[in-house]
Coordinates of C-alpha atoms in Angstrom, one line a residue:
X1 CA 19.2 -25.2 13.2
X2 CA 15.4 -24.6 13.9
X3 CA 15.1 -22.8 11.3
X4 CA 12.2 -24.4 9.3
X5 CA 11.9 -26.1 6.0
X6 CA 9.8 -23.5 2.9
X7 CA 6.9 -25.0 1.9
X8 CA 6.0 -24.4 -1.8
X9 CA 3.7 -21.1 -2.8
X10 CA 4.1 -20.2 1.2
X11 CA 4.6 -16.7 2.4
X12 CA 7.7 -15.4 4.0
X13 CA 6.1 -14.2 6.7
X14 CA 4.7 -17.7 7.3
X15 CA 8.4 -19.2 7.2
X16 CA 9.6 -17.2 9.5
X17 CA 6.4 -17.1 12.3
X18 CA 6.8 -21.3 12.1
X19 CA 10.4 -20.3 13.1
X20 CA 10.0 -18.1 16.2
X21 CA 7.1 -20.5 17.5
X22 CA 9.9 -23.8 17.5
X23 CA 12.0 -21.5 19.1
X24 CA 9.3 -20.4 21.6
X25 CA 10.5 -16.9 21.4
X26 CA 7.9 -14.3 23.2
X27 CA 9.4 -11.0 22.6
X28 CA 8.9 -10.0 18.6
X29 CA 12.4 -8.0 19.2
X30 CA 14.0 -10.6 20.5
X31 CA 13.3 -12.6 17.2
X32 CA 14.1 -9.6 15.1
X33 CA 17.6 -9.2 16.5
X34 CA 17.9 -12.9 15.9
X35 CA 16.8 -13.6 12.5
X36 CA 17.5 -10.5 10.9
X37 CA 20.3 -8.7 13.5
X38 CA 17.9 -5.5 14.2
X39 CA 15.4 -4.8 16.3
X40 CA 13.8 -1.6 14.5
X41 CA 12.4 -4.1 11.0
X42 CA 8.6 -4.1 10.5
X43 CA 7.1 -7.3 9.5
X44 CA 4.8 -6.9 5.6
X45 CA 2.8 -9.7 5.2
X46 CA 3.4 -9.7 1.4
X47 CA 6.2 -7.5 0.4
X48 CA 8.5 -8.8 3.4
X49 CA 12.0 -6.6 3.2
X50 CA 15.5 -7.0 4.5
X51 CA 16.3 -10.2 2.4
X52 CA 19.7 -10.1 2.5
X53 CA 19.8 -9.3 6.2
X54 CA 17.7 -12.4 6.4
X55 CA 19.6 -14.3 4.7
X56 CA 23.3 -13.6 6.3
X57 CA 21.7 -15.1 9.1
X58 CA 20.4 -18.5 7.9
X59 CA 22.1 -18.7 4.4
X60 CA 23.8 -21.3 5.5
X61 CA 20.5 -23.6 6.2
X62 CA 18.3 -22.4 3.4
X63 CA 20.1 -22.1 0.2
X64 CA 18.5 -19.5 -2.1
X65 CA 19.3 -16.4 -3.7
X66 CA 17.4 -13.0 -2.5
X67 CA 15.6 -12.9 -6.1
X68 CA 14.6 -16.7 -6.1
X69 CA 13.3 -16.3 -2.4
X70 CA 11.0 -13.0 -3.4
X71 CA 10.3 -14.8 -6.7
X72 CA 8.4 -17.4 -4.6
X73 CA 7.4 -16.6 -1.2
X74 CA 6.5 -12.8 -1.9
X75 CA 3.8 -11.5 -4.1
X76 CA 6.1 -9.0 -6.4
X77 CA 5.7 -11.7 -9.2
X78 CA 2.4 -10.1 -9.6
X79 CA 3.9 -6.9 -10.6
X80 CA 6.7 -8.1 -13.1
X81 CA 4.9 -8.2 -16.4
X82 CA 2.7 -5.0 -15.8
X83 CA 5.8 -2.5 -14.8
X84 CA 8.4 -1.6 -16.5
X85 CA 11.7 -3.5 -15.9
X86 CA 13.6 -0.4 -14.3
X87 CA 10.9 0.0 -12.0
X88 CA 10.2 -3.8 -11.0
X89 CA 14.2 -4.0 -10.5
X90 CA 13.7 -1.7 -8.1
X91 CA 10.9 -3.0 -5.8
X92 CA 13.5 -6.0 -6.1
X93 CA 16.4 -4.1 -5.0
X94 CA 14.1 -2.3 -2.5
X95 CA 13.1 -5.6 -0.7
X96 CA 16.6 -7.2 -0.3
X97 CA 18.4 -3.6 0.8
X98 CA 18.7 -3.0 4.8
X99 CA 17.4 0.0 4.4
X100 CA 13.6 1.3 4.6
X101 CA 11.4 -0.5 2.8
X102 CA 9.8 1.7 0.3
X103 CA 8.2 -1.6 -2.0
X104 CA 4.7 -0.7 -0.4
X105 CA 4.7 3.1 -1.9
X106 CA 6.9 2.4 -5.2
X107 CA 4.7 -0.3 -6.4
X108 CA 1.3 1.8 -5.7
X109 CA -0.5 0.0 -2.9
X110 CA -0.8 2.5 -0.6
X111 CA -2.6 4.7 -3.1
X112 CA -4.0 1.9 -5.7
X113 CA -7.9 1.7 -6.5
X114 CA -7.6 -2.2 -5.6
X115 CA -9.0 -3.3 -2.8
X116 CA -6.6 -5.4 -1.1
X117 CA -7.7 -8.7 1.2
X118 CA -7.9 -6.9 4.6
X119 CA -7.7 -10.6 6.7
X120 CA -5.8 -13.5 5.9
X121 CA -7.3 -16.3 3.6
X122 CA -7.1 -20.2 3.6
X123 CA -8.7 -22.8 1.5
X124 CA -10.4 -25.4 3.9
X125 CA -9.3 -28.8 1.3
X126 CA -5.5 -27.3 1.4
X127 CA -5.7 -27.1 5.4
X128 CA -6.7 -30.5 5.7
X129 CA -4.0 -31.8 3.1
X130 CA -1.6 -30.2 5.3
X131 CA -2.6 -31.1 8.2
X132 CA -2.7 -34.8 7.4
X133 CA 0.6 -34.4 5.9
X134 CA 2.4 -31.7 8.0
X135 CA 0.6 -31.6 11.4
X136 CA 0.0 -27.9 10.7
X137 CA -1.3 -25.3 8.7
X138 CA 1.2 -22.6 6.5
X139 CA -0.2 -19.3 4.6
X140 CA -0.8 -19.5 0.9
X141 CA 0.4 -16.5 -0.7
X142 CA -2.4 -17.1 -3.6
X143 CA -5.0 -17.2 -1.6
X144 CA -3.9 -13.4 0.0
X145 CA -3.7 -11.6 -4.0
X146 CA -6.3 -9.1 -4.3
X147 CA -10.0 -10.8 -6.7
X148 CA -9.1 -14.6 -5.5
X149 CA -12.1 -15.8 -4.0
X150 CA -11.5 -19.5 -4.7
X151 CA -9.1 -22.3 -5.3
X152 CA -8.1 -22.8 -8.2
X153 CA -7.1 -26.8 -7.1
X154 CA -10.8 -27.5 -5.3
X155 CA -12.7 -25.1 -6.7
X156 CA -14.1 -24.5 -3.2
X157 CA -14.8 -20.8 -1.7
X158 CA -11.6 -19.6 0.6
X159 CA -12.5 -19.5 4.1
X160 CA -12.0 -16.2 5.9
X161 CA -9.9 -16.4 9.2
X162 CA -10.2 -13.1 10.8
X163 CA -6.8 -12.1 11.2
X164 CA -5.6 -9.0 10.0
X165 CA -3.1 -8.9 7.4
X166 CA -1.3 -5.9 9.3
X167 CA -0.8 -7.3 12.6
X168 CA -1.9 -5.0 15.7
X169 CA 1.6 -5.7 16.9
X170 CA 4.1 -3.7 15.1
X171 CA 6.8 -6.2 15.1
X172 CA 5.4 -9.6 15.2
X173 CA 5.3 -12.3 12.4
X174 CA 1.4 -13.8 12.7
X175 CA 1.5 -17.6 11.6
X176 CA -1.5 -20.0 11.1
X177 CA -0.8 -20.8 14.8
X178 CA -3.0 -17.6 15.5
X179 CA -6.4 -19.2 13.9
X180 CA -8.6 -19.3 16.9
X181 CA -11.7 -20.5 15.6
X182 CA -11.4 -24.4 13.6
X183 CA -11.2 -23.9 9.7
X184 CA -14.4 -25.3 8.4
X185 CA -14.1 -29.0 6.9
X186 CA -15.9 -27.5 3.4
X187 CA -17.0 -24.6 2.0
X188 CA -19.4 -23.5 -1.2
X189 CA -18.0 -23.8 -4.9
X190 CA -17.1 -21.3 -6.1
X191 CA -18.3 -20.0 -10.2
X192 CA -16.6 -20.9 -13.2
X193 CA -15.6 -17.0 -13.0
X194 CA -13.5 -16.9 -9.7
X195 CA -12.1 -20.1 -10.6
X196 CA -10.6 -18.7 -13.6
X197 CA -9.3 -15.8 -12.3
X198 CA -7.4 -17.4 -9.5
X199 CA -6.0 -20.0 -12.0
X200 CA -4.6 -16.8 -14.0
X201 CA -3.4 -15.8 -10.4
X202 CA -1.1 -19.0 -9.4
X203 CA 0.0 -18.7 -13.3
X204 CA 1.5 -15.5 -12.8
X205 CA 2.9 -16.5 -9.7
X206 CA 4.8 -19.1 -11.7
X207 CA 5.8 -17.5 -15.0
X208 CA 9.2 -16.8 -15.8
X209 CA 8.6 -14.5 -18.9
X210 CA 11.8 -13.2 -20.1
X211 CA 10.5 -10.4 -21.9
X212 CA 7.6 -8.0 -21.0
X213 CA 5.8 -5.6 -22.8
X214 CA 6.0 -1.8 -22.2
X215 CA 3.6 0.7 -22.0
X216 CA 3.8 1.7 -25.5
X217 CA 2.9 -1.9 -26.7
X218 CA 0.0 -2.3 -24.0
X219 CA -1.5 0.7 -25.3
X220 CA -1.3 -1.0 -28.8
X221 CA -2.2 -4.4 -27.6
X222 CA -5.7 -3.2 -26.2
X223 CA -6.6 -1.0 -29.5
X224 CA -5.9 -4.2 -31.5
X225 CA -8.6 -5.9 -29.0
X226 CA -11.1 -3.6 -29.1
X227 CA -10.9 -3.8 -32.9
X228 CA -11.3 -7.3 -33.0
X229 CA -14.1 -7.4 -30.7
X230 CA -15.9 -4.7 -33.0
X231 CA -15.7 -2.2 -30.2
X232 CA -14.3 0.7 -32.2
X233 CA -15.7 3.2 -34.8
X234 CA -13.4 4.4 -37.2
X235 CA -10.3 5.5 -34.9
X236 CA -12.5 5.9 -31.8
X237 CA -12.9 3.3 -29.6
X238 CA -16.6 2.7 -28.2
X239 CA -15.8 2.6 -24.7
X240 CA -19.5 2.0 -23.8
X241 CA -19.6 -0.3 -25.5
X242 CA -16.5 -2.2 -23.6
X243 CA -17.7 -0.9 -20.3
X244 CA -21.0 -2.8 -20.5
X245 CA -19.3 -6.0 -21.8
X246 CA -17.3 -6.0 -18.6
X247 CA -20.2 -5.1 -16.3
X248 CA -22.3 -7.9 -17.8
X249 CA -19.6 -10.2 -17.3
X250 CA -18.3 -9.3 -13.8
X251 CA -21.4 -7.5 -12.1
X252 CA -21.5 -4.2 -10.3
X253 CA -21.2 -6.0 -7.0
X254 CA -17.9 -7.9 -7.5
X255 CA -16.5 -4.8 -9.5
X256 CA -17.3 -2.2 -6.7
X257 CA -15.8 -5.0 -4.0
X258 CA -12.8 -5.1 -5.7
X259 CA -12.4 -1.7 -6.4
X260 CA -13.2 -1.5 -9.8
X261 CA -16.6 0.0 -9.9
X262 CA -16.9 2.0 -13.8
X263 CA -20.0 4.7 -12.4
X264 CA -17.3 8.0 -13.3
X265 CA -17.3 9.1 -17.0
X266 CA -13.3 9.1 -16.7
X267 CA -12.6 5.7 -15.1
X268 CA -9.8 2.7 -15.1
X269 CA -10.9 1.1 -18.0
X270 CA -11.2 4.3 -20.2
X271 CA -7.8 4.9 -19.3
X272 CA -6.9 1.1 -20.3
X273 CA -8.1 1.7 -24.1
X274 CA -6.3 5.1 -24.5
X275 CA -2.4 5.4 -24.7
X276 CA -1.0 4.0 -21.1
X277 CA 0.3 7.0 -19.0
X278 CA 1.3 4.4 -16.3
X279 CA 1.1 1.1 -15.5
X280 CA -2.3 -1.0 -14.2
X281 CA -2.6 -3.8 -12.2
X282 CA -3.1 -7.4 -12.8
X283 CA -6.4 -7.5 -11.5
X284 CA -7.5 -4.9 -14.0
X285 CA -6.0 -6.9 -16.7
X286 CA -7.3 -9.6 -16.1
X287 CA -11.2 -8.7 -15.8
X288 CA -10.1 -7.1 -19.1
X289 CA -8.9 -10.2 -20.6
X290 CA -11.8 -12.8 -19.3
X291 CA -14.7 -10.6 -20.1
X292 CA -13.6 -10.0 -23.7
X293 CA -11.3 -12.3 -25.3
X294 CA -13.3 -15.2 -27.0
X295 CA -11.4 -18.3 -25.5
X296 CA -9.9 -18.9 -22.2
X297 CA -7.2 -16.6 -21.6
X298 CA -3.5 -18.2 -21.3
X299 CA -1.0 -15.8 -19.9
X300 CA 2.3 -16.2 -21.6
X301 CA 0.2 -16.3 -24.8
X302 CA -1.3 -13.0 -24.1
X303 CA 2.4 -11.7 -22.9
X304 CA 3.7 -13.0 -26.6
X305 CA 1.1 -11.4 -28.4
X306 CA 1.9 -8.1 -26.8
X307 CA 5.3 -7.9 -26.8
X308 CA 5.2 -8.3 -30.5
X309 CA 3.9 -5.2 -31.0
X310 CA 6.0 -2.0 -31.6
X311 CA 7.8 -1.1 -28.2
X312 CA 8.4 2.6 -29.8
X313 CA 5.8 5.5 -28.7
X314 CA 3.9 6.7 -31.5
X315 CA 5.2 9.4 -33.8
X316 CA 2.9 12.4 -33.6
X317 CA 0.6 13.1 -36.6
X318 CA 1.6 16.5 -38.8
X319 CA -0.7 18.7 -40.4
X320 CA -0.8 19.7 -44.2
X321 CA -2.8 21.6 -46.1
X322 CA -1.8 23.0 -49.7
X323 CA -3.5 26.3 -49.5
X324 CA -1.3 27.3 -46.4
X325 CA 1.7 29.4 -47.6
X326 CA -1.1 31.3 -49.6
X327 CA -3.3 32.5 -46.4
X328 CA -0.7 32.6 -43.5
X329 CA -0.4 36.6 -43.9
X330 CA -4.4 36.6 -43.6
X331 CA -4.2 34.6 -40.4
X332 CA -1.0 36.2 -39.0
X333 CA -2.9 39.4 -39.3
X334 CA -5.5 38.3 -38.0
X335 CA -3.7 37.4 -35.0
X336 CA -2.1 40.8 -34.5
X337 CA -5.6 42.6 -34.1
X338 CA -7.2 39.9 -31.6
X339 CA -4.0 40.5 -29.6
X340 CA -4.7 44.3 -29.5
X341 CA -7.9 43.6 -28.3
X342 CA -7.9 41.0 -25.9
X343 CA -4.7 41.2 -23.2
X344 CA -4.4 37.2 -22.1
X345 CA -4.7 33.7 -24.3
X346 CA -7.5 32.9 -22.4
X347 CA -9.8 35.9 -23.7
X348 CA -8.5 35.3 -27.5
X349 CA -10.1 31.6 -27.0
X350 CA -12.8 32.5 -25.0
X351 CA -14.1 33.4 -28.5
X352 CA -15.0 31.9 -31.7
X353 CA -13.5 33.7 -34.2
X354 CA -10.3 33.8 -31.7
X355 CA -10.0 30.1 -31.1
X356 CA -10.3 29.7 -35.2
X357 CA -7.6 31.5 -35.6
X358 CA -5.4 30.3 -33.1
X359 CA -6.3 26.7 -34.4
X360 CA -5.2 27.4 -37.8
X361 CA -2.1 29.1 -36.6
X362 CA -1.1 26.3 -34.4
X363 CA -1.6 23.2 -37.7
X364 CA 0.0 25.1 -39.8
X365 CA 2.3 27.8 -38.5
X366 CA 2.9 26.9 -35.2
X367 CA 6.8 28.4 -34.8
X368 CA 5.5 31.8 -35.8
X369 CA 2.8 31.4 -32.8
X370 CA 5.1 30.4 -29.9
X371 CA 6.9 33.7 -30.5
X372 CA 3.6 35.9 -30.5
X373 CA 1.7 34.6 -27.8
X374 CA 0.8 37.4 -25.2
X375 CA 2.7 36.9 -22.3
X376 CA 1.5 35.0 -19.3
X377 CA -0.2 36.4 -17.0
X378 CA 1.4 35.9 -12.9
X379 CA -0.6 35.6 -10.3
X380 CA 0.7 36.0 -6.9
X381 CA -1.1 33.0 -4.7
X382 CA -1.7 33.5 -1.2
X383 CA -0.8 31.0 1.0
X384 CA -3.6 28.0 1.1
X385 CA -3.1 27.0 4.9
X386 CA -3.0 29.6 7.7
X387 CA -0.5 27.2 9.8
X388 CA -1.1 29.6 12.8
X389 CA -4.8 29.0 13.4
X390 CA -4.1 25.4 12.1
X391 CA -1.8 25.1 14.9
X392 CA -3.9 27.1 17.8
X393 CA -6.7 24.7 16.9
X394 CA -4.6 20.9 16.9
X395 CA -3.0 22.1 20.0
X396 CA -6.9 22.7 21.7
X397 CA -7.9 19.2 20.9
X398 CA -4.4 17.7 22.3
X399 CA -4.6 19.2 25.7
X400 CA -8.4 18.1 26.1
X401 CA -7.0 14.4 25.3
X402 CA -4.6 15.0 27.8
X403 CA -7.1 16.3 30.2
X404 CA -9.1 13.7 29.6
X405 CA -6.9 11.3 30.5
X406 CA -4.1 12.9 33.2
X407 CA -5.2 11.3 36.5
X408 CA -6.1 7.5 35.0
X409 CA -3.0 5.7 35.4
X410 CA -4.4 2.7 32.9
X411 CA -4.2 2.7 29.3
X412 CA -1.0 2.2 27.1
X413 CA 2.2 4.7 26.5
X414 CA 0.9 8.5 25.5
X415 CA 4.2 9.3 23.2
X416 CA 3.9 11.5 20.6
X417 CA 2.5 8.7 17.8
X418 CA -0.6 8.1 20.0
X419 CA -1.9 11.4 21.0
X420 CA -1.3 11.9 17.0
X421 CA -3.9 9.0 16.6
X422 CA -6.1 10.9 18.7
X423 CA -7.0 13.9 16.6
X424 CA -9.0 14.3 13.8
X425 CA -6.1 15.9 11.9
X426 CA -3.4 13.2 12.1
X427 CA -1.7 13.4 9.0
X428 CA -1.3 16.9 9.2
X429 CA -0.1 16.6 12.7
X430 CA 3.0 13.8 11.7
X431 CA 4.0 15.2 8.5
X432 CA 3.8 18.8 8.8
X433 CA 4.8 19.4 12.8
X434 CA 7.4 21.7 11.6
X435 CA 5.2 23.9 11.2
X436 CA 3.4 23.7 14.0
X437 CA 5.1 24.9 17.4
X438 CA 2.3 24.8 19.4
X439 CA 2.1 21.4 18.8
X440 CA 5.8 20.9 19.5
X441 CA 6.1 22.4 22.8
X442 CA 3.0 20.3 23.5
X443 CA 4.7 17.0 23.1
X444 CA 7.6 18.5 24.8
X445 CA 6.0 19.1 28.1
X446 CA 3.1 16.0 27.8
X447 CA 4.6 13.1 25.5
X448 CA 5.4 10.3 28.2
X449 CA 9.1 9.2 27.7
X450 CA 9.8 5.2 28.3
X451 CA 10.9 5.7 31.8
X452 CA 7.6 8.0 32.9
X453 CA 5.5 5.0 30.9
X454 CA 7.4 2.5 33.2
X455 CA 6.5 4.0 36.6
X456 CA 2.7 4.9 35.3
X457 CA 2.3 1.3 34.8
X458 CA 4.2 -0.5 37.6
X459 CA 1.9 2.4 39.9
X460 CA -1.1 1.3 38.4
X461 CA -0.1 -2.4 39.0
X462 CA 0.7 -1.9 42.3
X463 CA -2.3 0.7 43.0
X464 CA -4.3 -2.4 42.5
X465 CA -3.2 -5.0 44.2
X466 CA -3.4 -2.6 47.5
X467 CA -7.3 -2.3 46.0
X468 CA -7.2 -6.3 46.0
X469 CA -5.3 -6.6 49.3
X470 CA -2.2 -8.0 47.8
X471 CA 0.2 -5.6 48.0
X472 CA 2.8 -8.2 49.4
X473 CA 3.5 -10.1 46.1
X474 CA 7.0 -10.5 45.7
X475 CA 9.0 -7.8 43.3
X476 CA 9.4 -10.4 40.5
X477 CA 5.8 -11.2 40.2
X478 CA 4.8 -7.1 39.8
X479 CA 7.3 -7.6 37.5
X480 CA 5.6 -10.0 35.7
X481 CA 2.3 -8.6 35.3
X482 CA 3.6 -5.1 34.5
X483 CA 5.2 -6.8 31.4
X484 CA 8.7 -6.0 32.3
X485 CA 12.0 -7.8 32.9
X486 CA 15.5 -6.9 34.2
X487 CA 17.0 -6.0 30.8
X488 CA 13.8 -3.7 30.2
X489 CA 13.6 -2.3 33.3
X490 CA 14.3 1.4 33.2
X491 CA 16.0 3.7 35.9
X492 CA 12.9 5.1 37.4
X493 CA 11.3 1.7 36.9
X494 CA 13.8 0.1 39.1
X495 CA 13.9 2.7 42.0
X496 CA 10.0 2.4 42.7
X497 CA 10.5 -1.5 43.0
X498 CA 13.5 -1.6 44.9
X499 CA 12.6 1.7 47.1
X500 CA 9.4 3.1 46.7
X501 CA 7.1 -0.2 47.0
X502 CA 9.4 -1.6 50.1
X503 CA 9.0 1.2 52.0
X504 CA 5.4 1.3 51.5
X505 CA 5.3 -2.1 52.6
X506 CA 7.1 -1.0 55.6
X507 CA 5.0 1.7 56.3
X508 CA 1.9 -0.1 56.5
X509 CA 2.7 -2.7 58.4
X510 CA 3.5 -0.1 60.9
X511 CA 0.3 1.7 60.8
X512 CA -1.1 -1.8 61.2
X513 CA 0.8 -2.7 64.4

């Protein structure tokens, strides 16, 4: 019956880290098992998973359905109108399953161009207002969406807090309770340009369009822009032209911040005026929107407008020319004699005469060309990676970590993960260990098992406390500072306390006598 009241626009992960401090609940797994019935789920600040476990457990004291409860206290609202609606029912369905959580990879953060906040976020005029009125402060999932830089209520400058988004703890829920250092009373105002954006922000936190547009009408929504912003020429559009508008508006510094920056020939807001291959981000809508449209931008306006256009992809354009059952023979001809002279496509187009020809041939008789194409030309590859050296030189750099660190009893658990964090190849060394037996005889023989990790550390513990003089602390208290308990406590573990560290007690106050 703890469980605590949602506050609106407030994160998940908030919710429930307000929970397991009422409870006064230590161990993260402890709380896992409890509020979810696992102890193997991983915390997401912003895409929180495992709804429906979630919710089996304290359905009965929050009433919500799994979509209502991501619909407000995640951020996948920010993805609904930009993705198609096969793929955004999936990120749903992905979130409220039991099993892994693939949200973080299916809705492109892991490999997007944004840069995403890297430290939680708080508006110092919204802490107070809670604090007056709640005793405590709660985490604002606006104030954590990628370009938001202000409040859109106060108009102030958010306040960085210095704690990580991805907690350094695998499994624990961080809550405002972790702020160290007092939240300023005030901070700076923030420009008419931040403040708009983060109002566009909280509005597409809160819209409930039923209909979004597709890729087909996004590509036909921005052409329309451009032409009535006077940024095309004839069918081209003068992306320059566009680029420099946005600059001016935005400046390279804020762009580059947010990982926007438009230095490549071939960057995101090209591809935004060509035909959509794939689906962008809010954030690069929205600079879009504000530093071209005219007026203010309103967001289910700008969702109407788009959807109105045709959701069907563009019928490809044919090629006619009267003259053409007249020359064909020429040009087939043609054809026939570059083939005898050149042996690959590539030659024939190499030249001019060649890459006329095959122009014509594929406008205007382009069934006749499929079927007289030289054949392609296969190349054997060799394999890229010689796995054997790769393997020869991963395993060299593991056993100097492990040499390096073999007699010092400090430092946390060397599994198999953290000597993997140690080399410079780690990727390699996770995904691809299959092929690399070196490598896996090396964390056959070295990776410490949980039991071997138990007795390092309660040795270590104990090793200084003889340092310190005092070695005759009672079990429970080693206990305590080694980090164990009873339940924890593994086999080995338990024999050096019950066997190992009484009989050195015994011994030395023999030696002393």
């Amino acid at each position: 019956m703890q469980f605590p009241v949602a506050h609106e626009d407030e994160l998940l992960g908030s919710i429930i880290a307000r929970f397991v401090q009422r409870q006064g609940l230590n161990d993260d797994k402890v709380a896992l098992n409890q509020l979810f019935g696992s102890r193997k789920i991983v915390p997401s600040s912003v895409l929180q998973g495992h709804v429906n476990q979630l919710l089996e457990k304290v359905g009965h004291l929050w009433n919500i359905l799994a979509h209502d409860l991501l619909e407000q206290h995640t951020l996948i609202p920010v993805f609904r109108p930009f993705v198609p609606v096969e793929s955004y029912d999936r990120f749903v369905r992905d979130l409220c399953g039991e099993g892994k959580n693939h949200s973080m990879l299916r809705t492109g953060l892991n490999s997007s161009n944004i840069v995403w906040p890297s430290n939680y976020s708080v508006c110092p005029l919204c802490c107070q207002n809670q604090s007056g009125r709640l005793g405590y402060y709660y985490w604002q999932r606006l104030f954590q969406c990628p370009g938001v830089d202000a409040c859109p209520e106060h108009q102030c400058l958010l306040v960085d807090t210095g704690i990580p988004l991805q907690s350094s703890s695998r499994h624990r829920f961080v809550g405002t309770q972790a702020i160290s250092r007092p939240v300023p009373p005030v901070s700076s105002l923030g420009d008419g340009k931040s403040v708009l954006l983060s109002s566009l922000v909280k509005e597409l936190l809160r819209s409930e369009v039923a209909e979004v547009p597709n890729n087909h009408q996004w590509t036909r929504f921005y052409r329309a822009l451009a032409s009535e912003q006077g940024l095309c020429r004839g069918k081209g559009v003068l992306h320059k032209e566009i680029a420099s508008r946005v600059r001016a508006y935005w400046g390279v510094e804020w762009l580059e911040r947010q990982g926007l920056s438009l230095d490549a020939d071939d960057n995101w807001l090209v591809s935004m005026f060509r035909k959509h291959r794939r689906p962008f981000s809010y954030l690069q809508h929205f600079a879009c929107w504000l530093a071209l449209f005219d007026t203010e931008p309103i967001l289910d306006e700008v969702l109407t407008e788009a959807v109105h256009f045709s959701a069907q992809p563009p019928t490809k354009g044919g090629y006619y020319s009267s003259r053409a059952h007249q020359v064909y023979r020429q040009y087939r001809a043609h054809w026939a004699q570059l083939l005898n002279c050149y042996g690959s496509l590539r030659e024939v187009r190499s030249h001019r005469d060649g890459a006329r020809v095959y122009s014509w041939l594929y406008r205007f008789d382009s069934q006749w060309l499929a079927a007289h194409k030289p054949k392609k030309i296969s190349v054997k590859r060799q394999p890229k990676v010689d796995w054997a050296k790769r393997d020869r030189f991963i395993v060299r750099e593991l056993l100097i970590i492990e040499r390096s660190v073999w007699q010092n009893l400090e430092g946390p658990r060397r599994s198999k993960s953290w000597y993997c964090k140690q080399v410079a190849s780690r990727r390699t060394l996770e995904k691809k260990l299959s092929k690399l037996p070196l490598c896996q005889a090396f964390f056959i023989r070295y990776a410490e098992w949980i039991d071997e990790y138990q007795a390092r550390r309660l040795a270590c513990i104990f090793a200084r406390l003889v340092l310190q003089k005092e070695w005759l602390k009672p079990n429970y208290e080693i206990e305590r500072i080694a980090g164990l308990d009873q339940r924890k406590c593994r086999e080995a573990g338990r024999k050096i306390l019950a066997e190992a560290i009484p009989a050195w007690r015994i011994s030395e106050e023999t030696s002393l006598r």
